[in-house]
PDB file of C-alpha atoms in Angstrom:
ATOM      1  CA  MET A   1      61.103  97.020 -21.988  1.00 60.00           C
ATOM      2  CA  ARG A   2      63.582  94.230 -21.148  1.00 68.00           C
ATOM      3  CA  ALA A   3      67.130  94.265 -22.566  1.00 71.00           C
ATOM      4  CA  GLN A   4      67.408  91.764 -25.424  1.00 69.00           C
ATOM      5  CA  PRO A   5      69.037  88.394 -24.719  1.00 69.00           C
ATOM      6  CA  PHE A   6      71.379  86.423 -27.007  1.00 70.00           C
ATOM      7  CA  THR A   7      69.850  86.827 -30.479  1.00 73.00           C
ATOM      8  CA  MET A   8      70.553  85.841 -34.106  1.00 73.00           C
ATOM      9  CA  GLU A   9      72.288  89.325 -34.531  1.00 73.00           C
ATOM     10  CA  HIS A  10      74.961  88.193 -32.157  1.00 72.00           C
ATOM     11  CA  TRP A  11      75.545  84.994 -33.891  1.00 78.00           C
ATOM     12  CA  GLY A  12      77.840  84.263 -36.819  1.00 78.00           C
ATOM     13  CA  LEU A  13      75.693  81.358 -38.074  1.00 81.00           C
ATOM     14  CA  SER A  14      73.352  81.099 -41.017  1.00 81.00           C
ATOM     15  CA  LEU A  15      71.516  78.426 -43.025  1.00 85.00           C
ATOM     16  CA  PRO A  16      72.976  77.471 -46.339  1.00 85.00           C
ATOM     17  CA  ASP A  17      71.124  78.032 -49.574  1.00 86.00           C
ATOM     18  CA  VAL A  18      71.823  74.398 -50.609  1.00 88.00           C
ATOM     19  CA  ASP A  19      72.310  71.495 -48.161  1.00 90.00           C
ATOM     20  CA  ALA A  20      75.734  69.820 -48.250  1.00 88.00           C
ATOM     21  CA  THR A  21      75.903  66.252 -49.664  1.00 89.00           C
ATOM     22  CA  LEU A  22      78.306  63.340 -49.385  1.00 87.00           C
ATOM     23  CA  ALA A  23      79.743  64.580 -52.688  1.00 85.00           C
ATOM     24  CA  THR A  24      80.304  68.201 -51.588  1.00 87.00           C
ATOM     25  CA  ALA A  25      81.170  67.672 -47.965  1.00 87.00           C
ATOM     26  CA  HIS A  26      83.724  64.938 -47.186  1.00 86.00           C
ATOM     27  CA  GLY A  27      86.948  64.548 -45.348  1.00 87.00           C
ATOM     28  CA  PRO A  28      88.065  66.669 -42.343  1.00 90.00           C
ATOM     29  CA  LEU A  29      86.350  70.055 -41.681  1.00 91.00           C
ATOM     30  CA  ASP A  30      88.082  72.980 -43.321  1.00 90.00           C
ATOM     31  CA  ASP A  31      88.650  76.226 -41.465  1.00 91.00           C
ATOM     32  CA  GLN A  32      85.360  77.820 -42.419  1.00 89.00           C
ATOM     33  CA  GLU A  33      83.450  74.729 -41.406  1.00 89.00           C
ATOM     34  CA  LEU A  34      85.264  74.619 -38.118  1.00 91.00           C
ATOM     35  CA  ARG A  35      84.245  78.171 -37.512  1.00 89.00           C
ATOM     36  CA  LEU A  36      80.622  77.448 -38.224  1.00 89.00           C
ATOM     37  CA  LEU A  37      80.681  74.381 -35.943  1.00 91.00           C
ATOM     38  CA  ALA A  38      82.049  76.610 -33.208  1.00 89.00           C
ATOM     39  CA  GLU A  39      79.368  79.099 -33.702  1.00 88.00           C
ATOM     40  CA  ALA A  40      76.761  76.280 -33.561  1.00 89.00           C
ATOM     41  CA  HIS A  41      78.218  75.144 -30.264  1.00 89.00           C
ATOM     42  CA  ARG A  42      77.838  78.634 -28.830  1.00 87.00           C
ATOM     43  CA  ALA A  43      74.135  77.882 -28.475  1.00 87.00           C
ATOM     44  CA  ILE A  44      74.958  75.026 -26.161  1.00 89.00           C
ATOM     45  CA  ASP A  45      77.326  77.070 -24.089  1.00 90.00           C
ATOM     46  CA  ASN A  46      74.960  80.020 -24.029  1.00 89.00           C
ATOM     47  CA  ALA A  47      72.092  77.853 -22.737  1.00 89.00           C
ATOM     48  CA  ARG A  48      74.327  76.325 -19.944  1.00 91.00           C
ATOM     49  CA  THR A  49      75.713  79.785 -19.009  1.00 93.00           C
ATOM     50  CA  ALA A  50      72.297  81.187 -18.872  1.00 92.00           C
ATOM     51  CA  ARG A  51      71.263  78.502 -16.452  1.00 92.00           C
ATOM     52  CA  TRP A  52      73.675  79.616 -13.700  1.00 94.00           C
ATOM     53  CA  MET A  53      73.096  83.300 -14.650  1.00 94.00           C
ATOM     54  CA  LEU A  54      69.464  82.701 -13.856  1.00 95.00           C
ATOM     55  CA  GLY A  55      70.428  81.510 -10.371  1.00 95.00           C
ATOM     56  CA  PHE A  56      72.566  84.687  -9.923  1.00 96.00           C
ATOM     57  CA  SER A  57      69.672  86.942 -11.033  1.00 95.00           C
ATOM     58  CA  LEU A  58      67.219  85.122  -8.742  1.00 96.00           C
ATOM     59  CA  GLU A  59      69.564  85.787  -5.769  1.00 96.00           C
ATOM     60  CA  VAL A  60      69.863  89.456  -6.670  1.00 96.00           C
ATOM     61  CA  VAL A  61      66.082  89.870  -6.996  1.00 96.00           C
ATOM     62  CA  ARG A  62      65.439  88.008  -3.668  1.00 95.00           C
ATOM     63  CA  ARG A  63      68.204  89.717  -1.514  1.00 95.00           C
ATOM     64  CA  ARG A  64      67.240  93.197  -2.803  1.00 95.00           C
ATOM     65  CA  ARG A  65      63.530  92.354  -2.613  1.00 95.00           C
ATOM     66  CA  LEU A  66      63.032  93.497  -6.187  1.00 95.00           C
ATOM     67  CA  TYR A  67      60.308  91.017  -6.451  1.00 95.00           C
ATOM     68  CA  ARG A  68      57.871  93.203  -4.407  1.00 95.00           C
ATOM     69  CA  GLY A  69      56.765  95.184  -7.515  1.00 90.00           C
ATOM     70  CA  ASP A  70      54.039  97.617  -6.232  1.00 91.00           C
ATOM     71  CA  GLY A  71      55.008  96.736  -2.687  1.00 94.00           C
ATOM     72  CA  THR A  72      52.617  93.813  -2.133  1.00 94.00           C
ATOM     73  CA  ARG A  73      53.906  91.020  -4.303  1.00 95.00           C
ATOM     74  CA  THR A  74      55.584  88.082  -2.472  1.00 96.00           C
ATOM     75  CA  TRP A  75      58.561  86.088  -3.578  1.00 96.00           C
ATOM     76  CA  GLU A  76      56.268  83.098  -4.332  1.00 95.00           C
ATOM     77  CA  GLN A  77      54.020  85.239  -6.395  1.00 95.00           C
ATOM     78  CA  TYR A  78      57.017  86.602  -8.356  1.00 95.00           C
ATOM     79  CA  LEU A  79      58.157  83.085  -9.234  1.00 95.00           C
ATOM     80  CA  THR A  80      54.670  82.127 -10.354  1.00 95.00           C
ATOM     81  CA  GLN A  81      54.134  85.244 -12.508  1.00 94.00           C
ATOM     82  CA  VAL A  82      57.594  85.850 -13.986  1.00 94.00           C
ATOM     83  CA  HIS A  83      59.213  82.398 -13.905  1.00 93.00           C
ATOM     84  CA  ASP A  84      56.321  80.307 -15.117  1.00 92.00           C
ATOM     85  CA  GLY A  85      55.379  78.876 -11.716  1.00 91.00           C
ATOM     86  CA  MET A  86      58.969  77.914 -10.633  1.00 93.00           C
ATOM     87  CA  SER A  87      58.904  76.360  -7.183  1.00 94.00           C
ATOM     88  CA  SER A  88      60.720  78.062  -4.415  1.00 93.00           C
ATOM     89  CA  SER A  89      62.805  74.896  -3.846  1.00 94.00           C
ATOM     90  CA  GLU A  90      63.990  75.073  -7.487  1.00 93.00           C
ATOM     91  CA  ALA A  91      64.807  78.775  -7.128  1.00 95.00           C
ATOM     92  CA  ASP A  92      66.739  77.884  -3.950  1.00 95.00           C
ATOM     93  CA  ARG A  93      68.677  75.228  -5.770  1.00 93.00           C
ATOM     94  CA  LEU A  94      69.641  77.655  -8.621  1.00 94.00           C
ATOM     95  CA  GLN A  95      70.762  80.266  -6.044  1.00 95.00           C
ATOM     96  CA  LYS A  96      72.743  77.692  -4.238  1.00 94.00           C
ATOM     97  CA  SER A  97      74.628  76.303  -7.198  1.00 94.00           C
ATOM     98  CA  TRP A  98      75.440  79.341  -9.416  1.00 95.00           C
ATOM     99  CA  ARG A  99      78.688  80.163  -7.743  1.00 96.00           C
ATOM    100  CA  LEU A 100      80.015  76.666  -8.371  1.00 96.00           C
ATOM    101  CA  ALA A 101      78.948  76.778 -12.087  1.00 95.00           C
ATOM    102  CA  GLN A 102      80.668  80.068 -12.511  1.00 96.00           C
ATOM    103  CA  ALA A 103      83.781  78.785 -10.902  1.00 96.00           C
ATOM    104  CA  VAL A 104      83.885  75.760 -13.200  1.00 95.00           C
ATOM    105  CA  GLN A 105      83.421  77.953 -16.284  1.00 95.00           C
ATOM    106  CA  LYS A 106      86.239  80.211 -15.310  1.00 94.00           C
ATOM    107  CA  GLU A 107      88.460  77.208 -14.522  1.00 93.00           C
ATOM    108  CA  LEU A 108      87.523  75.136 -17.569  1.00 92.00           C
ATOM    109  CA  GLY A 109      86.643  77.811 -20.060  1.00 92.00           C
ATOM    110  CA  LEU A 110      83.334  75.990 -20.701  1.00 91.00           C
ATOM    111  CA  PRO A 111      80.043  75.857 -18.858  1.00 93.00           C
ATOM    112  CA  LEU A 112      79.304  72.400 -17.395  1.00 93.00           C
ATOM    113  CA  PRO A 113      75.970  70.520 -17.915  1.00 92.00           C
ATOM    114  CA  ASP A 114      73.355  70.997 -15.225  1.00 92.00           C
ATOM    115  CA  SER A 115      73.425  67.250 -14.484  1.00 92.00           C
ATOM    116  CA  HIS A 116      77.179  67.417 -13.762  1.00 94.00           C
ATOM    117  CA  LEU A 117      76.701  70.552 -11.598  1.00 94.00           C
ATOM    118  CA  HIS A 118      74.079  68.717  -9.451  1.00 93.00           C
ATOM    119  CA  LYS A 119      76.487  65.783  -8.904  1.00 93.00           C
ATOM    120  CA  LEU A 120      79.497  67.980  -8.145  1.00 94.00           C
ATOM    121  CA  GLN A 121      77.635  70.123  -5.554  1.00 94.00           C
ATOM    122  CA  PRO A 122      78.360  67.784  -2.520  1.00 92.00           C
ATOM    123  CA  TYR A 123      82.140  68.107  -3.252  1.00 89.00           C
ATOM    124  CA  ALA A 124      81.975  71.862  -3.208  1.00 92.00           C
ATOM    125  CA  GLU A 125      79.956  71.832   0.023  1.00 91.00           C
ATOM    126  CA  ARG A 126      82.754  69.935   1.795  1.00 87.00           C
ATOM    127  CA  THR A 127      85.567  71.911   0.265  1.00 88.00           C
ATOM    128  CA  ASN A 128      84.784  75.180  -1.601  1.00 91.00           C
ATOM    129  CA  ASP A 129      83.670  76.146  -5.099  1.00 94.00           C
ATOM    130  CA  GLN A 130      87.191  76.844  -6.353  1.00 93.00           C
ATOM    131  CA  GLU A 131      88.526  73.491  -5.248  1.00 90.00           C
ATOM    132  CA  ALA A 132      85.556  71.620  -6.733  1.00 92.00           C
ATOM    133  CA  ALA A 133      85.957  73.523  -9.995  1.00 93.00           C
ATOM    134  CA  ARG A 134      89.770  72.567 -10.215  1.00 90.00           C
ATOM    135  CA  ALA A 135      88.961  68.969  -9.530  1.00 89.00           C
ATOM    136  CA  TYR A 136      86.137  68.828 -12.104  1.00 92.00           C
ATOM    137  CA  ALA A 137      88.217  70.532 -14.732  1.00 91.00           C
ATOM    138  CA  ALA A 138      91.046  68.125 -14.228  1.00 87.00           C
ATOM    139  CA  LEU A 139      88.663  65.122 -14.537  1.00 87.00           C
ATOM    140  CA  TYR A 140      87.014  66.654 -17.600  1.00 90.00           C
ATOM    141  CA  ARG A 141      90.284  67.277 -19.382  1.00 88.00           C
ATOM    142  CA  ALA A 142      91.582  63.756 -18.503  1.00 84.00           C
ATOM    143  CA  HIS A 143      88.517  62.255 -20.148  1.00 84.00           C
ATOM    144  CA  GLN A 144      88.922  64.524 -23.137  1.00 85.00           C
ATOM    145  CA  ASP A 145      92.550  63.492 -23.564  1.00 84.00           C
ATOM    146  CA  GLY A 146      91.610  59.812 -23.258  1.00 81.00           C
ATOM    147  CA  GLY A 147      88.811  60.125 -25.833  1.00 84.00           C
ATOM    148  CA  VAL A 148      86.168  59.250 -23.316  1.00 83.00           C
ATOM    149  CA  ARG A 149      82.993  61.223 -22.668  1.00 86.00           C
ATOM    150  CA  LEU A 150      82.550  62.230 -19.072  1.00 88.00           C
ATOM    151  CA  VAL A 151      78.928  61.474 -17.861  1.00 90.00           C
ATOM    152  CA  ALA A 152      77.098  62.639 -14.766  1.00 90.00           C
ATOM    153  CA  ASN A 153      77.161  59.176 -13.123  1.00 89.00           C
ATOM    154  CA  GLN A 154      80.928  59.069 -13.246  1.00 87.00           C
ATOM    155  CA  VAL A 155      81.066  62.448 -11.541  1.00 90.00           C
ATOM    156  CA  GLN A 156      78.585  61.241  -8.971  1.00 90.00           C
ATOM    157  CA  GLN A 157      80.609  58.028  -8.152  1.00 87.00           C
ATOM    158  CA  ARG A 158      83.794  59.903  -7.750  1.00 86.00           C
ATOM    159  CA  VAL A 159      82.143  62.554  -5.539  1.00 90.00           C
ATOM    160  CA  LYS A 160      80.628  59.812  -3.393  1.00 88.00           C
ATOM    161  CA  LYS A 161      84.001  58.223  -2.792  1.00 85.00           C
ATOM    162  CA  ALA A 162      85.628  61.553  -1.950  1.00 84.00           C
ATOM    163  CA  VAL A 163      82.865  62.631   0.378  1.00 85.00           C
ATOM    164  CA  ALA A 164      82.842  59.272   2.173  1.00 85.00           C
ATOM    165  CA  ALA A 165      86.462  59.859   3.206  1.00 80.00           C
ATOM    166  CA  ALA A 166      85.396  62.948   5.247  1.00 79.00           C
ATOM    167  CA  LYS A 167      82.678  61.132   7.193  1.00 81.00           C
ATOM    168  CA  GLY A 168      82.976  61.943  10.905  1.00 80.00           C
ATOM    169  CA  VAL A 169      85.641  64.667  10.437  1.00 78.00           C
ATOM    170  CA  LEU A 170      84.357  67.743  12.319  1.00 77.00           C
ATOM    171  CA  ASP A 171      87.007  70.318  11.544  1.00 81.00           C
ATOM    172  CA  SER A 172      86.134  72.075   8.228  1.00 81.00           C
ATOM    173  CA  ALA A 173      89.773  72.393   7.129  1.00 83.00           C
ATOM    174  CA  GLU A 174      90.602  68.722   7.837  1.00 83.00           C
ATOM    175  CA  ARG A 175      87.389  67.667   6.188  1.00 80.00           C
ATOM    176  CA  SER A 176      88.263  69.611   3.019  1.00 83.00           C
ATOM    177  CA  GLN A 177      91.732  68.013   2.973  1.00 84.00           C
ATOM    178  CA  ALA A 178      90.327  64.590   3.370  1.00 82.00           C
ATOM    179  CA  VAL A 179      87.899  65.081   0.494  1.00 83.00           C
ATOM    180  CA  THR A 180      90.536  66.503  -1.776  1.00 83.00           C
ATOM    181  CA  ALA A 181      93.030  63.685  -0.923  1.00 81.00           C
ATOM    182  CA  ALA A 182      90.422  60.979  -1.590  1.00 78.00           C
ATOM    183  CA  TRP A 183      89.472  62.547  -4.929  1.00 80.00           C
ATOM    184  CA  THR A 184      93.141  62.878  -6.070  1.00 73.00           C
ATOM    185  CA  THR A 185      94.142  59.323  -5.038  1.00 66.00           C
ATOM    186  CA  ALA A 186      90.998  57.459  -6.204  1.00 58.00           C
ATOM    187  CA  PRO A 187      91.473  54.927  -9.001  1.00 51.00           C
ATOM    188  CA  GLU A 188      91.525  56.556 -12.424  1.00 50.00           C
ATOM    189  CA  ALA A 189      91.529  59.984 -10.667  1.00 44.00           C
ATOM    190  CA  VAL A 190      93.544  61.629 -13.411  1.00 44.00           C
ATOM    191  CA  MET A 191      93.359  59.462 -16.524  1.00 43.00           C
ATOM    192  CA  PRO A 192      90.393  57.361 -17.403  1.00 50.00           C
ATOM    193  CA  ALA A 193      90.514  54.076 -19.367  1.00 47.00           C
ATOM    194  CA  GLN A 194      91.010  54.489 -23.059  1.00 46.00           C
ATOM    195  CA  ARG A 195      88.020  53.667 -25.323  1.00 48.00           C
ATOM    196  CA  SER A 196      87.440  50.011 -25.977  1.00 47.00           C
ATOM    197  CA  GLU A 197      87.688  48.677 -29.491  1.00 44.00           C
ATOM    198  CA  ALA A 198      83.854  48.492 -29.649  1.00 45.00           C
ATOM    199  CA  GLU A 199      83.644  52.161 -28.819  1.00 44.00           C
ATOM    200  CA  GLN A 200      86.408  53.079 -31.328  1.00 46.00           C
ATOM    201  CA  GLY A 201      84.420  51.587 -34.105  1.00 45.00           C
ATOM    202  CA  PRO A 202      85.205  49.001 -36.797  1.00 43.00           C
ATOM    203  CA  GLY A 203      88.556  48.642 -38.390  1.00 40.00           C
ATOM    204  CA  VAL A 204      90.637  48.669 -35.262  1.00 41.00           C
ATOM    205  CA  ALA A 205      92.875  45.625 -35.170  1.00 41.00           C
ATOM    206  CA  SER A 206      93.358  44.109 -31.712  1.00 41.00           C
ATOM    207  CA  GLY A 207      96.191  41.740 -32.603  1.00 41.00           C
ATOM    208  CA  ARG A 208      94.609  39.130 -30.411  1.00 42.00           C
ATOM    209  CA  SER A 209      92.360  36.136 -31.079  1.00 44.00           C
ATOM    210  CA  ALA A 210      88.696  36.837 -30.944  1.00 58.00           C
ATOM    211  CA  ASP A 211      87.103  35.749 -27.568  1.00 72.00           C
ATOM    212  CA  PRO A 212      83.307  35.758 -27.619  1.00 77.00           C
ATOM    213  CA  VAL A 213      83.151  36.690 -23.944  1.00 76.00           C
ATOM    214  CA  GLU A 214      85.359  39.736 -24.611  1.00 74.00           C
ATOM    215  CA  ALA A 215      83.176  40.717 -27.597  1.00 72.00           C
ATOM    216  CA  ALA A 216      80.083  40.380 -25.381  1.00 77.00           C
ATOM    217  CA  LEU A 217      81.675  42.523 -22.681  1.00 77.00           C
ATOM    218  CA  GLN A 218      82.408  45.288 -25.219  1.00 72.00           C
ATOM    219  CA  LEU A 219      78.797  45.241 -26.221  1.00 76.00           C
ATOM    220  CA  LEU A 220      77.696  45.371 -22.535  1.00 80.00           C
ATOM    221  CA  ASN A 221      80.099  48.320 -22.010  1.00 74.00           C
ATOM    222  CA  ALA A 222      78.584  50.158 -24.953  1.00 71.00           C
ATOM    223  CA  ALA A 223      75.066  49.347 -23.657  1.00 76.00           C
ATOM    224  CA  ARG A 224      76.008  50.717 -20.210  1.00 76.00           C
ATOM    225  CA  HIS A 225      77.117  54.004 -21.814  1.00 69.00           C
ATOM    226  CA  ALA A 226      73.897  54.145 -23.748  1.00 72.00           C
ATOM    227  CA  VAL A 227      71.764  53.698 -20.633  1.00 78.00           C
ATOM    228  CA  GLU A 228      73.803  56.249 -18.725  1.00 74.00           C
ATOM    229  CA  ASN A 229      73.318  58.770 -21.453  1.00 70.00           C
ATOM    230  CA  ALA A 230      69.676  57.929 -21.680  1.00 73.00           C
ATOM    231  CA  THR A 231      69.077  58.504 -18.014  1.00 76.00           C
ATOM    232  CA  GLU A 232      70.415  62.075 -18.437  1.00 71.00           C
ATOM    233  CA  ASN A 233      67.844  63.006 -20.981  1.00 69.00           C
ATOM    234  CA  ARG A 234      66.094  65.824 -19.265  1.00 65.00           C
ATOM    235  CA  THR A 235      63.177  65.967 -21.714  1.00 66.00           C
ATOM    236  CA  ALA A 236      62.378  62.284 -21.288  1.00 70.00           C
ATOM    237  CA  ARG A 237      62.581  62.659 -17.520  1.00 72.00           C
ATOM    238  CA  MET A 238      60.061  65.416 -17.457  1.00 68.00           C
ATOM    239  CA  VAL A 239      57.405  63.323 -19.206  1.00 68.00           C
ATOM    240  CA  ARG A 240      58.154  59.966 -17.553  1.00 77.00           C
ATOM    241  CA  SER A 241      55.726  58.755 -15.000  1.00 81.00           C
ATOM    242  CA  GLY A 242      56.858  57.521 -11.573  1.00 81.00           C
ATOM    243  CA  GLU A 243      55.500  54.108 -12.384  1.00 81.00           C
ATOM    244  CA  GLU A 244      57.486  53.902 -15.719  1.00 81.00           C
ATOM    245  CA  ALA A 245      60.663  55.025 -13.986  1.00 83.00           C
ATOM    246  CA  LYS A 246      60.139  52.300 -11.297  1.00 85.00           C
ATOM    247  CA  ARG A 247      59.605  49.663 -14.002  1.00 86.00           C
ATOM    248  CA  GLN A 248      62.767  50.716 -15.893  1.00 86.00           C
ATOM    249  CA  GLN A 249      64.844  50.785 -12.800  1.00 88.00           C
ATOM    250  CA  GLU A 250      63.688  47.339 -11.798  1.00 86.00           C
ATOM    251  CA  ALA A 251      64.528  46.087 -15.332  1.00 86.00           C
ATOM    252  CA  ILE A 252      68.035  47.376 -15.070  1.00 87.00           C
ATOM    253  CA  ARG A 253      68.526  45.729 -11.618  1.00 86.00           C
ATOM    254  CA  ARG A 254      67.079  42.515 -12.908  1.00 84.00           C
ATOM    255  CA  ILE A 255      69.627  42.467 -15.769  1.00 86.00           C
ATOM    256  CA  GLY A 256      72.359  43.204 -13.189  1.00 84.00           C
ATOM    257  CA  ARG A 257      71.302  40.222 -11.031  1.00 84.00           C
ATOM    258  CA  ILE A 258      71.327  37.947 -14.009  1.00 85.00           C
ATOM    259  CA  LEU A 259      74.769  38.991 -15.139  1.00 83.00           C
ATOM    260  CA  SER A 260      76.084  38.569 -11.579  1.00 83.00           C
ATOM    261  CA  LYS A 261      75.324  34.859 -11.856  1.00 83.00           C
ATOM    262  CA  VAL A 262      77.335  34.355 -15.077  1.00 82.00           C
ATOM    263  CA  LYS A 263      80.518  32.323 -14.672  1.00 81.00           C
ATOM    264  CA  VAL A 264      83.538  32.815 -16.926  1.00 80.00           C
ATOM    265  CA  GLU A 265      85.653  29.677 -16.916  1.00 77.00           C
ATOM    266  CA  ALA A 266      89.062  28.861 -18.413  1.00 68.00           C
ATOM    267  CA  ASP A 267      90.746  25.609 -19.191  1.00 57.00           C
ATOM    268  CA  THR A 268      93.373  25.445 -16.494  1.00 49.00           C
ATOM    269  CA  GLU A 269      94.998  22.353 -17.829  1.00 46.00           C
ATOM    270  CA  ILE A 270      98.324  23.135 -19.490  1.00 41.00           C
ATOM    271  CA  ILE A 271      99.159  20.833 -22.389  1.00 40.00           C
ATOM    272  CA  ASP A 272     102.838  20.422 -23.307  1.00 43.00           C
ATOM    273  CA  VAL A 273     103.251  20.638 -27.056  1.00 39.00           C
ATOM    274  CA  GLU A 274     106.343  19.414 -28.736  1.00 41.00           C
ATOM    275  CA  VAL A 275     107.571  22.032 -31.269  1.00 39.00           C
ATOM    276  CA  VAL A 276     109.193  20.527 -34.247  1.00 41.00           C
ATOM    277  CA  VAL A 277     111.562  22.859 -36.230  1.00 38.00           C
ATOM    278  CA  ASP A 278     112.174  22.140 -39.857  1.00 40.00           C
ATOM    279  CA  THR A 279     115.849  22.909 -40.152  1.00 37.00           C
ATOM    280  CA  GLU A 280     115.715  23.018 -43.884  1.00 39.00           C
ATOM    281  CA  THR A 281     112.994  25.676 -43.796  1.00 37.00           C
ATOM    282  CA  VAL A 282     114.957  27.685 -41.225  1.00 36.00           C
ATOM    283  CA  GLY A 283     118.015  27.600 -43.413  1.00 40.00           C
ATOM    284  CA  ASP A 284     116.245  29.008 -46.464  1.00 42.00           C
TER     285      ASP A 284
END
C-alpha cells in the first residue's frame, strides 16, 4: 500500500459552522484569520511543490529502472499505467526542470508556478539552476515590494533579453557571465513600475488634471494584465481548440495593429498669458 500524501489530517483548516458576513467579518484580518488564510495557501504551495517532486520521483524510477515491475514492463508502459498516459516528452520535461524548481523554492521560500518555471528554464540552461533561482527570487521580491504581480510573460521577456546577450559566445563561463550581466542591467531589472492609479483602485488622488488619453491608457494597461493572466489559465488551455487559439491570437494582433496607428497630438503653440495680481487681495 502506498504511503499517504498530504491529507486533511496534516492541515490546520476547517469549514466554519456559519459563513461569515459583512457584519461579522470586516476590517483587516485578525491573527486567527491570518493563520487560517496561511493554511489555505498551503494547498497552493503543496500542489506546486508536488509538481517538481513528481519530476524527481520520475527520474528516480527511470534511472533505477523501477518501472520494470515483473521485469517486462517498459518505461512507456509504466507512464501509461501509473501516470494516466503521461507522454515520455512530458516526463522528460518534468525530470529536466525539477532541480531548478527546487533551487527556486530554497532561495525564495516558496514554490514557483509551473508557467514561470517553464519560462525561466532557458536562463538556467545558460547559467545554472542556483543562479537562475537567485535571479528569479530577486525579480519576484522586487515585484512584491512594488505591489505588482509577476506574470509568466514578464519572466519570459526578461529571459529572452538575457539569453540574447550570450548569442555566439562559445565559452560556457563567459556565456553565463553575459546572461547574468544582461539580466542585472536590463531596464527595471530590480524594481518594477509601481501600480497605476487604475490598478490601485478608486479613491487615489492623482493631483493632475484628467486627460482622457491617460485614462484610456490605464484601461488598456489593466486589459493587458487581464489578457496575460487569462493566457496562463491552464484549465482553459487544455480544452481550447487549435482553431480557437489561432482566432484569439489573431484578434489580439489585430487590436495591436489598430492601436499602433493611433496618434496622440499636443498643442505645441505656447500662448503668453498676462497674469494680473490683485494687490488688495494679496495684502489681506
